[in-house]
Amino acid sequence: MMYSKALQAIAPFILLTMFGGVSARVVAAKEPLPTVYLEEMTSPELHERVLAGVTTVLIPIGGTEQSGAHMVLGKHNVRVKALAGMIARELGNAIVAPVVAYVPEGDIHPPTSHMRFPGTISIPVSAFESLLEGAARSFKQHGFHRIIFLGDHGGYQKIIGKTARQLNQEWASDPSCRVYALSEYYQAGQTTFAEDLKARGFNEAQIGVHAGLLDTSLALAIDPKLVRVDQLGGNKKPSEQEGVRGDPRAATEELGEIGVKRIVEASVQAIRKLSPLDSAPFRNPGSSKKNLDPSR
């Protein structure tokens, strides 16, 4: 009896010894991958990443603007952060900076463009340029070799290209760091994805240029909570007076996943082709026959 009680008492320790290694491996297998987001790291953790060769930083640029009654004001910010994270994980040597959520969106008084609708936030172009310059200079100081602007909105594509060129001209004698405005990111999500949608039978009026089928499908694929699905039903197509240029009613998460794949693949491919000594970091989306609408 005493032997039986003793055995019962030590049984858990025997099992732990026998299967502890297996348990440890199971726990390790379930541990999440290290974050790619700078905001989720400590300063020493980031420094260790840089010393280990993680010397590419993606600066996601969003914007806070209206997108009709069916899509949230922070659409660009949520979307570009998620996509930047996917791109960074695929690259394996990149981290993602905090999202730039304040961008030029039109005149404030009298209001123009998206500023005509409540919730849109606009800053002067000069302030936007200074913000990007300050971020780039900070990352150069911390040892990053490639600083990449990912712009999710069309209105500032030329501005981020200009900022990249100016910084590279200033740093021409220092080959350790270059800035890139990755137009492939924006073009893949607009022109290339639009062609995919046309191949599936949708027309330009549906695809739209702001808050239409394309824009809304991308948002659904990133996070369905970005879209008020109850506002998509009915027979009435949203109008430009309501802040929509396109028809979002046929938007689906499945369609959006096509665009997400396009953006990630095109961005990763373009970044892997870059050289730190590249003196022409801005790839002009105007090379496409179709002009990209800056209102998205």
PDB file of N, CA and C in Angstrom, residues 15-32:
ATOM      1  N   LEU A  15       6.367  11.116 -15.532  1.00  0.00           N
ATOM      2  CA  LEU A  15       5.773  11.484 -16.821  1.00  0.00           C
ATOM      3  C   LEU A  15       6.426  12.733 -17.387  1.00  0.00           C
ATOM      4  N   LEU A  16       6.687  13.712 -16.509  1.00  0.00           N
ATOM      5  CA  LEU A  16       7.322  14.946 -16.953  1.00  0.00           C
ATOM      6  C   LEU A  16       8.705  14.679 -17.513  1.00  0.00           C
ATOM      7  N   THR A  17       9.434  13.756 -16.839  1.00  0.00           N
ATOM      8  CA  THR A  17      10.770  13.410 -17.304  1.00  0.00           C
ATOM      9  C   THR A  17      10.720  12.687 -18.644  1.00  0.00           C
ATOM     10  N   MET A  18       9.729  11.786 -18.776  1.00  0.00           N
ATOM     11  CA  MET A  18       9.623  10.985 -19.985  1.00  0.00           C
ATOM     12  C   MET A  18       9.186  11.822 -21.179  1.00  0.00           C
ATOM     13  N   PHE A  19       8.229  12.725 -20.949  1.00  0.00           N
ATOM     14  CA  PHE A  19       7.616  13.435 -22.070  1.00  0.00           C
ATOM     15  C   PHE A  19       7.907  14.926 -22.073  1.00  0.00           C
ATOM     16  N   GLY A  20       8.756  15.353 -21.140  1.00  0.00           N
ATOM     17  CA  GLY A  20       9.058  16.787 -21.059  1.00  0.00           C
ATOM     18  C   GLY A  20       9.627  17.333 -22.344  1.00  0.00           C
ATOM     19  N   GLY A  21      10.522  16.544 -22.978  1.00  0.00           N
ATOM     20  CA  GLY A  21      11.123  17.007 -24.223  1.00  0.00           C
ATOM     21  C   GLY A  21      10.102  17.203 -25.314  1.00  0.00           C
ATOM     22  N   VAL A  22       9.147  16.259 -25.389  1.00  0.00           N
ATOM     23  CA  VAL A  22       8.081  16.361 -26.392  1.00  0.00           C
ATOM     24  C   VAL A  22       7.244  17.594 -26.135  1.00  0.00           C
ATOM     25  N   SER A  23       6.878  17.804 -24.837  1.00  0.00           N
ATOM     26  CA  SER A  23       6.060  18.965 -24.490  1.00  0.00           C
ATOM     27  C   SER A  23       6.769  20.251 -24.864  1.00  0.00           C
ATOM     28  N   ALA A  24       8.067  20.295 -24.585  1.00  0.00           N
ATOM     29  CA  ALA A  24       8.834  21.494 -24.895  1.00  0.00           C
ATOM     30  C   ALA A  24       8.816  21.781 -26.386  1.00  0.00           C
ATOM     31  N   ARG A  25       8.932  20.685 -27.173  1.00  0.00           N
ATOM     32  CA  ARG A  25       8.918  20.877 -28.616  1.00  0.00           C
ATOM     33  C   ARG A  25       7.553  21.365 -29.101  1.00  0.00           C
ATOM     34  N   VAL A  26       6.487  20.864 -28.481  1.00  0.00           N
ATOM     35  CA  VAL A  26       5.138  21.289 -28.864  1.00  0.00           C
ATOM     36  C   VAL A  26       4.942  22.759 -28.548  1.00  0.00           C
ATOM     37  N   VAL A  27       5.369  23.176 -27.344  1.00  0.00           N
ATOM     38  CA  VAL A  27       5.251  24.584 -26.963  1.00  0.00           C
ATOM     39  C   VAL A  27       6.044  25.460 -27.910  1.00  0.00           C
ATOM     40  N   ALA A  28       7.271  25.022 -28.223  1.00  0.00           N
ATOM     41  CA  ALA A  28       8.120  25.810 -29.124  1.00  0.00           C
ATOM     42  C   ALA A  28       7.485  25.940 -30.496  1.00  0.00           C
ATOM     43  N   ALA A  29       6.833  24.868 -30.952  1.00  0.00           N
ATOM     44  CA  ALA A  29       6.219  24.891 -32.271  1.00  0.00           C
ATOM     45  C   ALA A  29       5.067  25.883 -32.326  1.00  0.00           C
ATOM     46  N   LYS A  30       4.424  26.113 -31.153  1.00  0.00           N
ATOM     47  CA  LYS A  30       3.284  27.016 -31.110  1.00  0.00           C
ATOM     48  C   LYS A  30       3.688  28.466 -30.860  1.00  0.00           C
ATOM     49  N   GLU A  31       4.921  28.715 -30.542  1.00  0.00           N
ATOM     50  CA  GLU A  31       5.371  30.090 -30.298  1.00  0.00           C
ATOM     51  C   GLU A  31       5.288  30.901 -31.575  1.00  0.00           C
ATOM     52  N   PRO A  32       4.752  32.121 -31.493  1.00  0.00           N
ATOM     53  CA  PRO A  32       4.616  32.953 -32.694  1.00  0.00           C
ATOM     54  C   PRO A  32       5.976  33.389 -33.230  1.00  0.00           C
TER      55      PRO A  32
END
